[in-house]
Coordinates of C-alpha atoms in Angstrom, one line a residue:
X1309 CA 19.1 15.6 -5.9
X1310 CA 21.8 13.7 -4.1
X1311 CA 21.2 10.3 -2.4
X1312 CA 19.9 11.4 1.1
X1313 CA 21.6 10.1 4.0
X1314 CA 21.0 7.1 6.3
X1315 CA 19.7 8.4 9.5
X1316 CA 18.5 6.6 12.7
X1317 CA 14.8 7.1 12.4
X1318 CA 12.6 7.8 9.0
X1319 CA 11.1 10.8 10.9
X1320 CA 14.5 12.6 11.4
X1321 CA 14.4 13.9 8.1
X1322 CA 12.0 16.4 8.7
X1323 CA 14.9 18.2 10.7
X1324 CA 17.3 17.7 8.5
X1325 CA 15.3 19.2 5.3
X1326 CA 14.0 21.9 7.7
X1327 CA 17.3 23.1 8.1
X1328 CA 18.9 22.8 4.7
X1329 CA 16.3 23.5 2.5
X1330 CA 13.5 25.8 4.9
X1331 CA 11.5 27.5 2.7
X1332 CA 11.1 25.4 -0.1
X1333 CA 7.5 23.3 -0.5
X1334 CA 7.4 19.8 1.2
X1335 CA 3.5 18.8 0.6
X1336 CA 1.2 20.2 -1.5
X1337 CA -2.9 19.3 -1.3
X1338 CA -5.0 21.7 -3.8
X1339 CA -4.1 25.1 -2.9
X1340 CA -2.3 23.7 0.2
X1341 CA 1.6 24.4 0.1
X1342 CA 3.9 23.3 3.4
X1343 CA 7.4 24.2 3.4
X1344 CA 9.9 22.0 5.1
X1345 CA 9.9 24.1 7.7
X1346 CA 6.4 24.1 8.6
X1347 CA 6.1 20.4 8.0
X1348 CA 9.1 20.4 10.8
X1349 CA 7.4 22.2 13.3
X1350 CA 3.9 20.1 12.7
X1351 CA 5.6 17.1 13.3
X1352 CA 7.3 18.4 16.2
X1353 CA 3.7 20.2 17.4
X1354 CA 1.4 16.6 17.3
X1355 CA 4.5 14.6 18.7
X1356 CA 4.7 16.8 22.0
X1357 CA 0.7 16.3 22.1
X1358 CA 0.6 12.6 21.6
X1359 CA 3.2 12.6 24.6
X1360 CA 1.4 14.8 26.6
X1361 CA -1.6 12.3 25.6
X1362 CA 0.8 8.8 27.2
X1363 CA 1.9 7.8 24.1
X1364 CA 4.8 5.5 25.2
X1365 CA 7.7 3.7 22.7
X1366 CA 5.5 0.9 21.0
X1367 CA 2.1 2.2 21.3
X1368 CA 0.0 2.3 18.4
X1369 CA -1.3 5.8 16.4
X1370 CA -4.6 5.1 14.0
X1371 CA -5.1 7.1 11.6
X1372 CA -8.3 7.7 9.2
X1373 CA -7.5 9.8 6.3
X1374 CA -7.1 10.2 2.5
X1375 CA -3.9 10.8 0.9
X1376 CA -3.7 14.6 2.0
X1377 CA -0.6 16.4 4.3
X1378 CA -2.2 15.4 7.6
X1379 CA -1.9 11.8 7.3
X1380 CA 1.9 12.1 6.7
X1381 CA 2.7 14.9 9.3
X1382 CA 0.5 12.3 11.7
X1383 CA 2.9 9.1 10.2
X1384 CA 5.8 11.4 10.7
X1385 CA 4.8 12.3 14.3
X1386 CA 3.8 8.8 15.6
X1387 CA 6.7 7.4 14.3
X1388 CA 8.9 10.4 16.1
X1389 CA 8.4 9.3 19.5
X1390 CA 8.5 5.5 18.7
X1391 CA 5.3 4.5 18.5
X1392 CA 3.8 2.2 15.8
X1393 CA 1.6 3.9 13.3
X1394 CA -1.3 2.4 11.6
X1395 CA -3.4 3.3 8.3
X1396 CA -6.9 2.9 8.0
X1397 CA -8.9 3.2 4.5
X1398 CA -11.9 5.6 4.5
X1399 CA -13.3 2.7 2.2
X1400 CA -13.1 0.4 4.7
X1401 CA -16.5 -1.1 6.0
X1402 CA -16.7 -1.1 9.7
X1403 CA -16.2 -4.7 9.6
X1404 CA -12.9 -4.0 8.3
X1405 CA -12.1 -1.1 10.3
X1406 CA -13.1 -3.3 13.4
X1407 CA -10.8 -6.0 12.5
X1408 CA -7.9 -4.0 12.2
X1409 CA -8.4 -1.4 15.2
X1410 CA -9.2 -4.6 17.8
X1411 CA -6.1 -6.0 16.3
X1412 CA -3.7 -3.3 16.6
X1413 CA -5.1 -2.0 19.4
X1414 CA -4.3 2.0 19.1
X1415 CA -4.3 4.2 22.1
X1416 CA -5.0 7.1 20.0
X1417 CA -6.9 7.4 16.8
X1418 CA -6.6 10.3 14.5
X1419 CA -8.8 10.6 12.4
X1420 CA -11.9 12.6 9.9
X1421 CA -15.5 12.6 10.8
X1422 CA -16.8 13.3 7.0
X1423 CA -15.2 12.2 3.9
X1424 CA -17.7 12.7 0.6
X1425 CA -20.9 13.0 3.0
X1426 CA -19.7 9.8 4.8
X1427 CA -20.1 10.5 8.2
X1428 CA -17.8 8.4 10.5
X1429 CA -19.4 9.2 13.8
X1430 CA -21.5 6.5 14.5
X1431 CA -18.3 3.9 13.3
X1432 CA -16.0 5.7 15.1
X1433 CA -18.3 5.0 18.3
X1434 CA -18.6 0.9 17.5
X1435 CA -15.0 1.6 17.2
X1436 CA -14.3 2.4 20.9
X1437 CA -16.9 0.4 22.1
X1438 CA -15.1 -2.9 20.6
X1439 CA -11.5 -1.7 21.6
X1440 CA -11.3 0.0 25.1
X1441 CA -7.4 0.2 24.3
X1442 CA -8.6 3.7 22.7
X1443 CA -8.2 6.6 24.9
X1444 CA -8.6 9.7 22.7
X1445 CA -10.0 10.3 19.5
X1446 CA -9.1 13.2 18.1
X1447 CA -10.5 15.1 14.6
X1448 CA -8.6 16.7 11.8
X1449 CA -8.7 20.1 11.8
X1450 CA -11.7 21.1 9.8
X1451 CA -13.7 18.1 10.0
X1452 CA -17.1 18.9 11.0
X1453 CA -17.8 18.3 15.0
X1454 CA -18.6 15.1 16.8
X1455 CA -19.4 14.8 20.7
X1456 CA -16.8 13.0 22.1
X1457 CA -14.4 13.5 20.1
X1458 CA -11.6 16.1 20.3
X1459 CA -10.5 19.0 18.2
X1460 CA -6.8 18.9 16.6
X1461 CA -6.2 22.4 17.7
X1462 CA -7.5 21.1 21.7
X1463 CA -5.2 18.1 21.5
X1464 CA -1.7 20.2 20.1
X1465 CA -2.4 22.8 22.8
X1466 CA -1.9 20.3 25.8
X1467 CA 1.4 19.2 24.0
X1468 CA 2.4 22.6 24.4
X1469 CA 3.9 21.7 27.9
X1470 CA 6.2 19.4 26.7
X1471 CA 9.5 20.2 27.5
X1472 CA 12.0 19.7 24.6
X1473 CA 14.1 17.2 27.2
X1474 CA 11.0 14.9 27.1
X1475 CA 10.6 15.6 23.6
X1476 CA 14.3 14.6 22.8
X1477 CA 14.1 11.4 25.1
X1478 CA 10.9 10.1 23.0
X1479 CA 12.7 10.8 19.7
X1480 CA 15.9 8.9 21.1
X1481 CA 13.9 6.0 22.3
X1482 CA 13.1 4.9 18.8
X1483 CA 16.1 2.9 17.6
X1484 CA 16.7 1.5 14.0
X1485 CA 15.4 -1.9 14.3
X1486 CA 12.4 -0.6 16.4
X1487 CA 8.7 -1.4 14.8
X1488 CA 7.1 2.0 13.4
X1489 CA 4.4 0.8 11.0
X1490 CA 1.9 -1.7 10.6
X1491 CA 0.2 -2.6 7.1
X1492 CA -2.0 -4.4 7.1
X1493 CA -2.4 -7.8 4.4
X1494 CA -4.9 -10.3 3.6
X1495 CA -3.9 -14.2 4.1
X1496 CA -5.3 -17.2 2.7
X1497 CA -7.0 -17.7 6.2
X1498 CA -9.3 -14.3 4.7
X1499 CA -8.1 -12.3 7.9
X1500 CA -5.5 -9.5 7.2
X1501 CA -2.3 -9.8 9.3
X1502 CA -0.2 -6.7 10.5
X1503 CA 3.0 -7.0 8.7
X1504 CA 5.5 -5.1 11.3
X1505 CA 7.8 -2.8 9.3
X1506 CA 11.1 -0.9 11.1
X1507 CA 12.8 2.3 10.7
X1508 CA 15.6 0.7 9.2
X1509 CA 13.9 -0.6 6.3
X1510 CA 11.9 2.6 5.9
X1511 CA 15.5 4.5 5.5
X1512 CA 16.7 1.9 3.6
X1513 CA 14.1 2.1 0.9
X1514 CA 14.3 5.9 0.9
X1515 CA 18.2 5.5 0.3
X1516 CA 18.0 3.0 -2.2
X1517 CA 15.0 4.8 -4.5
X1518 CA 16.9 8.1 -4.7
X1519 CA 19.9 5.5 -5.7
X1520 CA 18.8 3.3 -8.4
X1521 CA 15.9 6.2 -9.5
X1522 CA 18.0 9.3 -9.9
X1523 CA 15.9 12.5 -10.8
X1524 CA 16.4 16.1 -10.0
X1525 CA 14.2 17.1 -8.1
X1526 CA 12.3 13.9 -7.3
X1527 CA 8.9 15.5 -7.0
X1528 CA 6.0 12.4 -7.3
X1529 CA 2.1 12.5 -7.2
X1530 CA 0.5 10.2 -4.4
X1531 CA -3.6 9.5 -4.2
X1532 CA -2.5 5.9 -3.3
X1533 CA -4.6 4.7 -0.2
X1534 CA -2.6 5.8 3.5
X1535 CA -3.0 2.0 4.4
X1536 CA -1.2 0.9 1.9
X1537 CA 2.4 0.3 1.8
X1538 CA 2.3 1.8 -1.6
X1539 CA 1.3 4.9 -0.5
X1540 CA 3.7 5.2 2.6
X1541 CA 6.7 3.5 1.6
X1542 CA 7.2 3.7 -2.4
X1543 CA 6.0 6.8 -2.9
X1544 CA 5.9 9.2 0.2
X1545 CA 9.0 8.4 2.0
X1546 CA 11.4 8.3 -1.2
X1547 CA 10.5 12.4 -2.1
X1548 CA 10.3 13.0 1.8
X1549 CA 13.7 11.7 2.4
X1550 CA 15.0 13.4 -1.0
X1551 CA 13.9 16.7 -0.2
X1552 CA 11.2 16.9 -2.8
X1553 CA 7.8 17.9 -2.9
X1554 CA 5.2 15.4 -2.4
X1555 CA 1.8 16.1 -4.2
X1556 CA -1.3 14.7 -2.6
X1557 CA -4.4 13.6 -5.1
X1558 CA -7.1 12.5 -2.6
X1559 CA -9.4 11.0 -5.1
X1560 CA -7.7 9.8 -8.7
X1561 CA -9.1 10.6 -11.6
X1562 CA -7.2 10.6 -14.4
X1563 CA -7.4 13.7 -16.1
X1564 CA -6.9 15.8 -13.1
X1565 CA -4.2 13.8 -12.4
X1566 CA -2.1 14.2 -15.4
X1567 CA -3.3 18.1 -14.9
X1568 CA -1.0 18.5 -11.6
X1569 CA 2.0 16.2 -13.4
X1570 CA 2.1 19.2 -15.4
X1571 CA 1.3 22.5 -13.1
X1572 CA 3.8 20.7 -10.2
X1573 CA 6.1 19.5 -12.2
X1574 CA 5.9 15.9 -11.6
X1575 CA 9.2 14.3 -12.5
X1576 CA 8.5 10.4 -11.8
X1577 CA 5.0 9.8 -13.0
X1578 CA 4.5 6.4 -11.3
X1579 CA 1.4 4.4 -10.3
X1580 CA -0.1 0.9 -11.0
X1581 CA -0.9 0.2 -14.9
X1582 CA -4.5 0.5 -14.6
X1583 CA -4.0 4.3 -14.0
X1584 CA -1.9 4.7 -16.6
X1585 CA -4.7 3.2 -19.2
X1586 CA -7.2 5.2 -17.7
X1587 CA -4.9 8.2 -18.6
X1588 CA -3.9 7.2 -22.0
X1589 CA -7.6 6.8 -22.9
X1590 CA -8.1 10.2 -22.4
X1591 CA -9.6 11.6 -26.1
X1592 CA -7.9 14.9 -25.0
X1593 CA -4.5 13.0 -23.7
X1594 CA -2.4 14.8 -26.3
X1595 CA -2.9 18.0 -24.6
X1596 CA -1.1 17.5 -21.6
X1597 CA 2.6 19.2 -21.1
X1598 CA 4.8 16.3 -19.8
X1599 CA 7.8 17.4 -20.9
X1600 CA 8.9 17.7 -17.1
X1601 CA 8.9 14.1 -16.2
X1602 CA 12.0 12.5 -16.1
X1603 CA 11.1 8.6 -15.6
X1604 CA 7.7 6.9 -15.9
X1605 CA 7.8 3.9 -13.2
X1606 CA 5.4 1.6 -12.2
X1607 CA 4.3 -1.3 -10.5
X1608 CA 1.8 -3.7 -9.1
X1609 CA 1.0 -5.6 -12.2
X1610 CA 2.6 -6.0 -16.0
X1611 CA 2.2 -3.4 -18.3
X1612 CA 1.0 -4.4 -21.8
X1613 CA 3.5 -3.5 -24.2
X1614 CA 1.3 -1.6 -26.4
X1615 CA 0.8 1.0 -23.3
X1616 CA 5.0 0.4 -22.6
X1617 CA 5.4 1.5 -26.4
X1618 CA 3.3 4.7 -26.6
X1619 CA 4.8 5.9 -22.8
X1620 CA 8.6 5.7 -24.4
X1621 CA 7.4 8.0 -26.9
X1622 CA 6.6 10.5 -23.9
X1623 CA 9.9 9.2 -21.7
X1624 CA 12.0 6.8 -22.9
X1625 CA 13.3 6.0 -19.0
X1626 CA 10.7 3.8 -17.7
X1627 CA 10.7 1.1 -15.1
X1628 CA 9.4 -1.5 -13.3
X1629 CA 9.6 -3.5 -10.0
X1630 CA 8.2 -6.6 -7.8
X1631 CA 8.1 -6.5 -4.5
X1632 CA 5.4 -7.0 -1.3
X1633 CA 4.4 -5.5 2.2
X1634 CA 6.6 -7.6 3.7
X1635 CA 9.6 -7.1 1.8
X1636 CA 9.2 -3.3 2.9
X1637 CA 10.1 -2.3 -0.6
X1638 CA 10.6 -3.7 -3.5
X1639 CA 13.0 -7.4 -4.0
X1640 CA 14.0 -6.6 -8.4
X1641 CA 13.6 -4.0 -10.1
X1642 CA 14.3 -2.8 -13.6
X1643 CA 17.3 0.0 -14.4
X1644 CA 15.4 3.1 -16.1
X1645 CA 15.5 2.1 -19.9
X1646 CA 13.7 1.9 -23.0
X1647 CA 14.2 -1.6 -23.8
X1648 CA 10.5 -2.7 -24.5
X1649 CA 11.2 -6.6 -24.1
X1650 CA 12.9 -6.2 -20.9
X1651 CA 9.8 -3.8 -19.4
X1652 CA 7.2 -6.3 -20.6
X1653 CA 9.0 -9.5 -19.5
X1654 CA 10.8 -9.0 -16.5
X1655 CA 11.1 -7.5 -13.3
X1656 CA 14.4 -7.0 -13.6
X1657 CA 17.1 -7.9 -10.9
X1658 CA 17.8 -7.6 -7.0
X1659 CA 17.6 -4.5 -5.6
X1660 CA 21.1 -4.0 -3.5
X1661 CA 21.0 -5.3 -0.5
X1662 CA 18.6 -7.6 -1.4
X1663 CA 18.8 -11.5 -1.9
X1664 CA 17.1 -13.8 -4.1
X1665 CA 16.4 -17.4 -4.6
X1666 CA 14.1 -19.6 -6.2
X1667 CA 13.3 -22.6 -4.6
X1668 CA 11.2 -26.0 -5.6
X1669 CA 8.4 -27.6 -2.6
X1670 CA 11.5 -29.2 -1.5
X1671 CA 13.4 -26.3 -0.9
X1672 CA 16.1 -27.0 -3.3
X1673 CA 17.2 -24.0 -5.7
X1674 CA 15.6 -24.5 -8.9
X1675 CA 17.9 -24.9 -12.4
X1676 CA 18.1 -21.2 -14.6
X1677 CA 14.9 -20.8 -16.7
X1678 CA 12.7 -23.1 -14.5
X1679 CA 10.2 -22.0 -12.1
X1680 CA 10.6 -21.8 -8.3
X1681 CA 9.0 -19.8 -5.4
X1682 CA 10.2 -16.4 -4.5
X1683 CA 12.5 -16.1 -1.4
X1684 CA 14.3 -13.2 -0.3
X1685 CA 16.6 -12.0 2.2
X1686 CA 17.5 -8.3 3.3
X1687 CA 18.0 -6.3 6.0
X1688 CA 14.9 -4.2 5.0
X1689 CA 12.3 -7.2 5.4
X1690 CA 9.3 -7.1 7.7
X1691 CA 10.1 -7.7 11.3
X1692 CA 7.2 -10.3 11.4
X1693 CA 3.3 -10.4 11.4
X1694 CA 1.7 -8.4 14.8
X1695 CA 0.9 -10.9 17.4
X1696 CA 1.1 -13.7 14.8
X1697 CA 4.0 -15.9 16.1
X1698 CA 2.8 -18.9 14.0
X1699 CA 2.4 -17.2 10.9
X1700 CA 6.1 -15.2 11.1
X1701 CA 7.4 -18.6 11.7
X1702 CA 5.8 -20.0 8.6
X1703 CA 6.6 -17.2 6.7
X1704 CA 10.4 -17.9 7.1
X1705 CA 12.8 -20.9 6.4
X1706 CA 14.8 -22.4 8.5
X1707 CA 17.6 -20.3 7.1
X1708 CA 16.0 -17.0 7.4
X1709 CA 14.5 -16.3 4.0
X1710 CA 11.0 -15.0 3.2
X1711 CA 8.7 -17.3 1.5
X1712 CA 6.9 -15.3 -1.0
X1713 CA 4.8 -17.2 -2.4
X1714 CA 4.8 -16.1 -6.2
X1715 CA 6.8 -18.1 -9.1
X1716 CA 9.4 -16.7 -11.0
X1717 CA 12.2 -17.8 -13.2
X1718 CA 15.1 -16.5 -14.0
X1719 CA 15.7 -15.4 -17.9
X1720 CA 19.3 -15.9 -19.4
X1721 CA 20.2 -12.5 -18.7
X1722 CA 19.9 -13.0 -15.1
X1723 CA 16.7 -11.0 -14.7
X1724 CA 13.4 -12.4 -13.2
X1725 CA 10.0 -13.0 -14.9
X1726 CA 7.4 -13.4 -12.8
X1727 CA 5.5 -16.6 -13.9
X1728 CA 2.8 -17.1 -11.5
X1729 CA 1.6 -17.2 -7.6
X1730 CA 1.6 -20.2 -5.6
X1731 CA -1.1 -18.4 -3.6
X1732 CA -4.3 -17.5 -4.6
X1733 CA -4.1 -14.1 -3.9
X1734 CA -4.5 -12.0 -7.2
X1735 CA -4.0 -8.2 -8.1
X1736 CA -6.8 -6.0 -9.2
X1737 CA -5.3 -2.3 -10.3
X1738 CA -2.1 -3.6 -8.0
X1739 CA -3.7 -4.0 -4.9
X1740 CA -3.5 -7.5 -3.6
X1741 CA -6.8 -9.0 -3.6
X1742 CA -7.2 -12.5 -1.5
X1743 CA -10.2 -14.7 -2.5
X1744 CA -11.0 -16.2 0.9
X1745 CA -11.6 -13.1 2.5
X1746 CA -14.1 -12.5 0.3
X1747 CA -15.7 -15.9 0.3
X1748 CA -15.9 -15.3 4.2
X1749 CA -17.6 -12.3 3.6
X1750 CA -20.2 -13.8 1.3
X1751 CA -20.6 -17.4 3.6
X1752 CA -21.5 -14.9 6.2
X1753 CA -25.0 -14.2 4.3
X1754 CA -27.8 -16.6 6.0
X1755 CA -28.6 -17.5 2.0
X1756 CA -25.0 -18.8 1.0
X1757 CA -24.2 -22.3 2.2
X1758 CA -20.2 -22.0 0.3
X1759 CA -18.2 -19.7 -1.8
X1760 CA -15.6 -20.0 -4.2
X1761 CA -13.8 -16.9 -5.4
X1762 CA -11.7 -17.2 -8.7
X1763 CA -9.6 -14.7 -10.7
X1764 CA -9.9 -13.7 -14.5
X1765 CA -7.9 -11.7 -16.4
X1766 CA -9.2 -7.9 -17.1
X1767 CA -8.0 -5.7 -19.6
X1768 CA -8.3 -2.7 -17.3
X1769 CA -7.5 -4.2 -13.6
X1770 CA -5.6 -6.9 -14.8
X1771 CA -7.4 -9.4 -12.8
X1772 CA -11.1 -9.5 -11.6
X1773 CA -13.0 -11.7 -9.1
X1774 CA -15.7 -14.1 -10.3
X1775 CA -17.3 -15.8 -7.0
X1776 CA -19.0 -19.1 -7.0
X1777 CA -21.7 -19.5 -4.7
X1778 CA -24.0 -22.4 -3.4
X1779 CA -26.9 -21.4 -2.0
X1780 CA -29.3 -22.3 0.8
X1781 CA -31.9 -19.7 0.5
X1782 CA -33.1 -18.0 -2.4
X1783 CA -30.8 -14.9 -3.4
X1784 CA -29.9 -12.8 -6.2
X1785 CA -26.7 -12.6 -7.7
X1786 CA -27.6 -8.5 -7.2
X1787 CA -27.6 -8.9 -3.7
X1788 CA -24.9 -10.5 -2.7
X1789 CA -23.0 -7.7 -4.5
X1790 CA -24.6 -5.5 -2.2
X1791 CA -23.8 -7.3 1.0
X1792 CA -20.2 -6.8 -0.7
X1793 CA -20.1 -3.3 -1.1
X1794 CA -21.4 -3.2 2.3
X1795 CA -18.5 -5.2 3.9
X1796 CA -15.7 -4.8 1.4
X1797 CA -13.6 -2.2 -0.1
X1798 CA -14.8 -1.7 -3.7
X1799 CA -11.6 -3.4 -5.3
X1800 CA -12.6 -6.5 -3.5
X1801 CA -16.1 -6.8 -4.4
X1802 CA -16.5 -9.6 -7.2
X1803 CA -17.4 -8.7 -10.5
X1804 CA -19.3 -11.2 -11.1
X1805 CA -21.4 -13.8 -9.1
X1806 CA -22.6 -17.5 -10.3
X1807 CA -25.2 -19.2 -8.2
X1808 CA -24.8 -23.0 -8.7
X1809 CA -26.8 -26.1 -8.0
X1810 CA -23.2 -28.0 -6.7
X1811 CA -19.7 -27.4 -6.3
X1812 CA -16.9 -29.5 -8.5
X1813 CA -14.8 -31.3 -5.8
X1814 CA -11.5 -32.8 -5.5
X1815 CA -11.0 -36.2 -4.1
X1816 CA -10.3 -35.0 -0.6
X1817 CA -13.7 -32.6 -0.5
X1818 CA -12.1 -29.7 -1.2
X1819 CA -13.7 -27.1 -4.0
X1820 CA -11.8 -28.0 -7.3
X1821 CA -11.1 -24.1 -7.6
X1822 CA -9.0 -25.3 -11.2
X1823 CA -12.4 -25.8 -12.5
X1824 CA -14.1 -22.8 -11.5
X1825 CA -11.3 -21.1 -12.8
X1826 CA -11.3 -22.7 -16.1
X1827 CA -15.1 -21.9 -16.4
X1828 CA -15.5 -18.8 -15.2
X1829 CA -12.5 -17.6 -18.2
X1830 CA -14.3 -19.6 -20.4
X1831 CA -17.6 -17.6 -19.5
X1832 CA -15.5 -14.2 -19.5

């Protein structure tokens, strides 16, 4: 497919393809098919009802929902009328569904009442009770019913109304540099900021995927979480913008997976590496058709070169990338090769557009083949953290570039190798996993007087959690897992839990985490 145009908002696209291409399929969700344009007039349907609902340029849209067609149409819509759309996780616990509704502070919430006999109701309720910013709440169509909150087809009918002059002036008062989504990421402080992402940098992204990742058509699987910038930006957006067809997994598994790669046609298999094993330990891989794709991609994490070795023998184009949240998209990437070394130890070079340095504490660029911290500079980076003036200005240097955080060095073929994280946030199956959020959540158990939360290396996630805990109380390593589970998204929860008499110190008081670490991969 050709490299789609830049246009002024991400969301104009859906005309465009609506237009060109009518008829042919947009989404598909099981036995779900929407053409571009029926995905058009969707977009066009919720966006007259959430200005028939007050929704004004800058006001934020929640939405709860697995990776299926509604959440996009719903992204697509919000972000139509320039408001600012925000993701939430149906694995969130409320305490984290709390924390990022009363800090966004969405006027409307979209969102399902039952997802795998978890009913939402009585959440959704807590919900509105701790942010009075919300003014409707309005259901999915299908979802079972809940008092007080309103049917989809009850909310598009008052947008009905809306004249196409109002409809038009919404739409225009979105401009490129204008916030339109918020992702939310954990800091060392354990509470996730907003990073504030623009419709430039969405367009941007979609432009420069279809550039550097060429396939006819670009048709991708998704089942990536709708909070996560994964899910929205790297994946969704490119095929959107592309005029490809998006197909929606809502829960991953792998072999079911690797079944719609085949029956849609999948042409960039892409995902995190831990997928990827998951797939390739399949007894019955071999019987899979995928002759279709045309480039295997991924992300998140290095990929062994064992696993890099037997996917060249299915598509030798394969590549790789490093980027964050806040970089919108990703910083390096690698060209779609078959060069095994290059896939295994590097992750690659700039995207275009996109500047890179590596820097010592001083802030002085480091020599070739030593190690610095990541900075970046493009026009695609985040606009800043929501209503976190302090922390946008730490993020930044003087000079403008984003501190990242993670070490690198540059090889002597100009490419970077990512060497290790001057934060001590770690990946677990590519999502970002930050230990002191989880040590909050385990300090806030009346047994647990201090927690320490370490990574280890796993040969399936790539890292685990391994949490150190002093108690007060008597407690059970058992326990405290559940506690987790009940406060954390699964990928969070520690696989492991060491009660201890004492913790090592360093000279100033602090926990001497460089021990823990060294014991807990010695124990591993």
């Amino acid at each position: 497919m050709p490299i789609p145009p830049a246009l002024p908002r991400i969301s104009d696209y859906a005309a465009l393809h609506a237009k060109e291409r009518p008829q042919e399929t947009a989404l598909v969700s099981g036995d779900r098919r929407i053409s571009f344009e029926e995905l058009h007039d969707a977009v066009e349907s919720l966006a007259k009802a959430l200005i028939a609902a007050g929704v004004q340029t800058g006001d934020r849209v929640a939405t709860l929902q697995a990776p299926r067609p509604d959440y996009f149409i719903a992204f697509l819509a919000t972000v139509s009328v320039g408001a600012i759309w925000v993701g939430l996780n149906p694995k969130y616990r409320l305490q984290e569904l709390l924390h990022v509704v009363t800090d966004s502070e969405p006027c409307i919430m979209l969102t399902r009442t039952e997802i795998e006999g978890r009913s939402f109701a009585a959440e959704i309720d807590e919900l509105r009770k701790s942010c009075p910013a919300i003014r409707h709440v309005v259901a999915f169509a299908g979802e079972p019913p809940v008092d007080g909150i309103e049917p989809m087809a009850a909310f598009l009918e008052k947008g009905a109304a809306v004249s196409q002059e109002a409809r038009i002036a919404a739409r225009d008062s979105a401009k490129d540099r204008d916030p339109c989504l918020i992702v939310y990421t954990s800091g060392s402080t354990g509470a996730p900021k907003g990073a504030l992402l623009h419709h430039h940098g969405l367009v941007r992204a979609a432009v420069v995927h279809n550039q550097v990742w060429p396939v006819t058509p670009h048709n991708s699987l998704n089942f990536f979480p709708i909070n996560h910038v994964g899910c929205v930006v790297d994946v969704s957006i490119p095929v959107f913008a592309s005029g490809g067809k998006l197909v929606f997994l809502e829960h991953f598994d792998p072999a079911t997976a690797l079944e719609l790669i085949e029956r849609e046609n999948i042409t960039v298999w892409g995902s995190v590496p831990s997928t990827f094993h998951l797939q390739l330990a399949l007894p019955d891989f071999a019987r899979f058709d995928l002759s279709g794709v045309q480039m295997i991609a991924w992300g998140g994490a290095a990929m062994p070169r064992e696993a890099i070795e037997r996917l060249r023998t299915i598509q030798p184009n394969m590549s790789t990338n490093y980027g964050l949240t806040e970089s919108t998209t990703v910083i390096t990437y690698v060209s779609p090769t078959d060069d095994v070394e290059i896939l295994s130890d590097s992750v690659g070079l700039p995207l275009p557009g996109v500047e890179v340095r590596l820097v010592d504490p001083d802030g002085a660029i480091v020599p070739q083949g030593e190690p610095g911290e990541v900075q970046t500079r493009s026009s695609h980076t985040f606009l800043g953290y929501w209503r976190r003036p302090d922390a946008t200005a730490d993020a930044f240097t003087a000079d403008g570039w984003f501190r990242t955080g993670d070490q690198a060095l540059q090889r002597p073929d100009g490419r970077y190798r990512i060497v290790g994280r001057l934060k001590e946030m770690y990946k677990s199956g590519g999502y970002n996993v930050y230990p002191r959020e989880i040590e909050v959540a385990l300090e806030a158990h009346p047994a647990v007087a201090a927690a320490a939360v370490v990574s280890i290396p796993d040969p399936l996630w790539q890292e685990v959690g391994v949490a150190y805990i002093l108690p007060q109380a008597e407690v059970s390593p058992e326990e405290l897992i559940a506690f987790c589970r009940e406060r954390l998204a699964n990928y969070k929860v520690p696989k492991r839990i060491v009660l201890r008499p004492d913790m090592p110190l360093l000279p100033i008081g602090k926990i001497d985490k460089n021990t823990l670490k060294n014991e807990a991969r010695q124990e591993n």
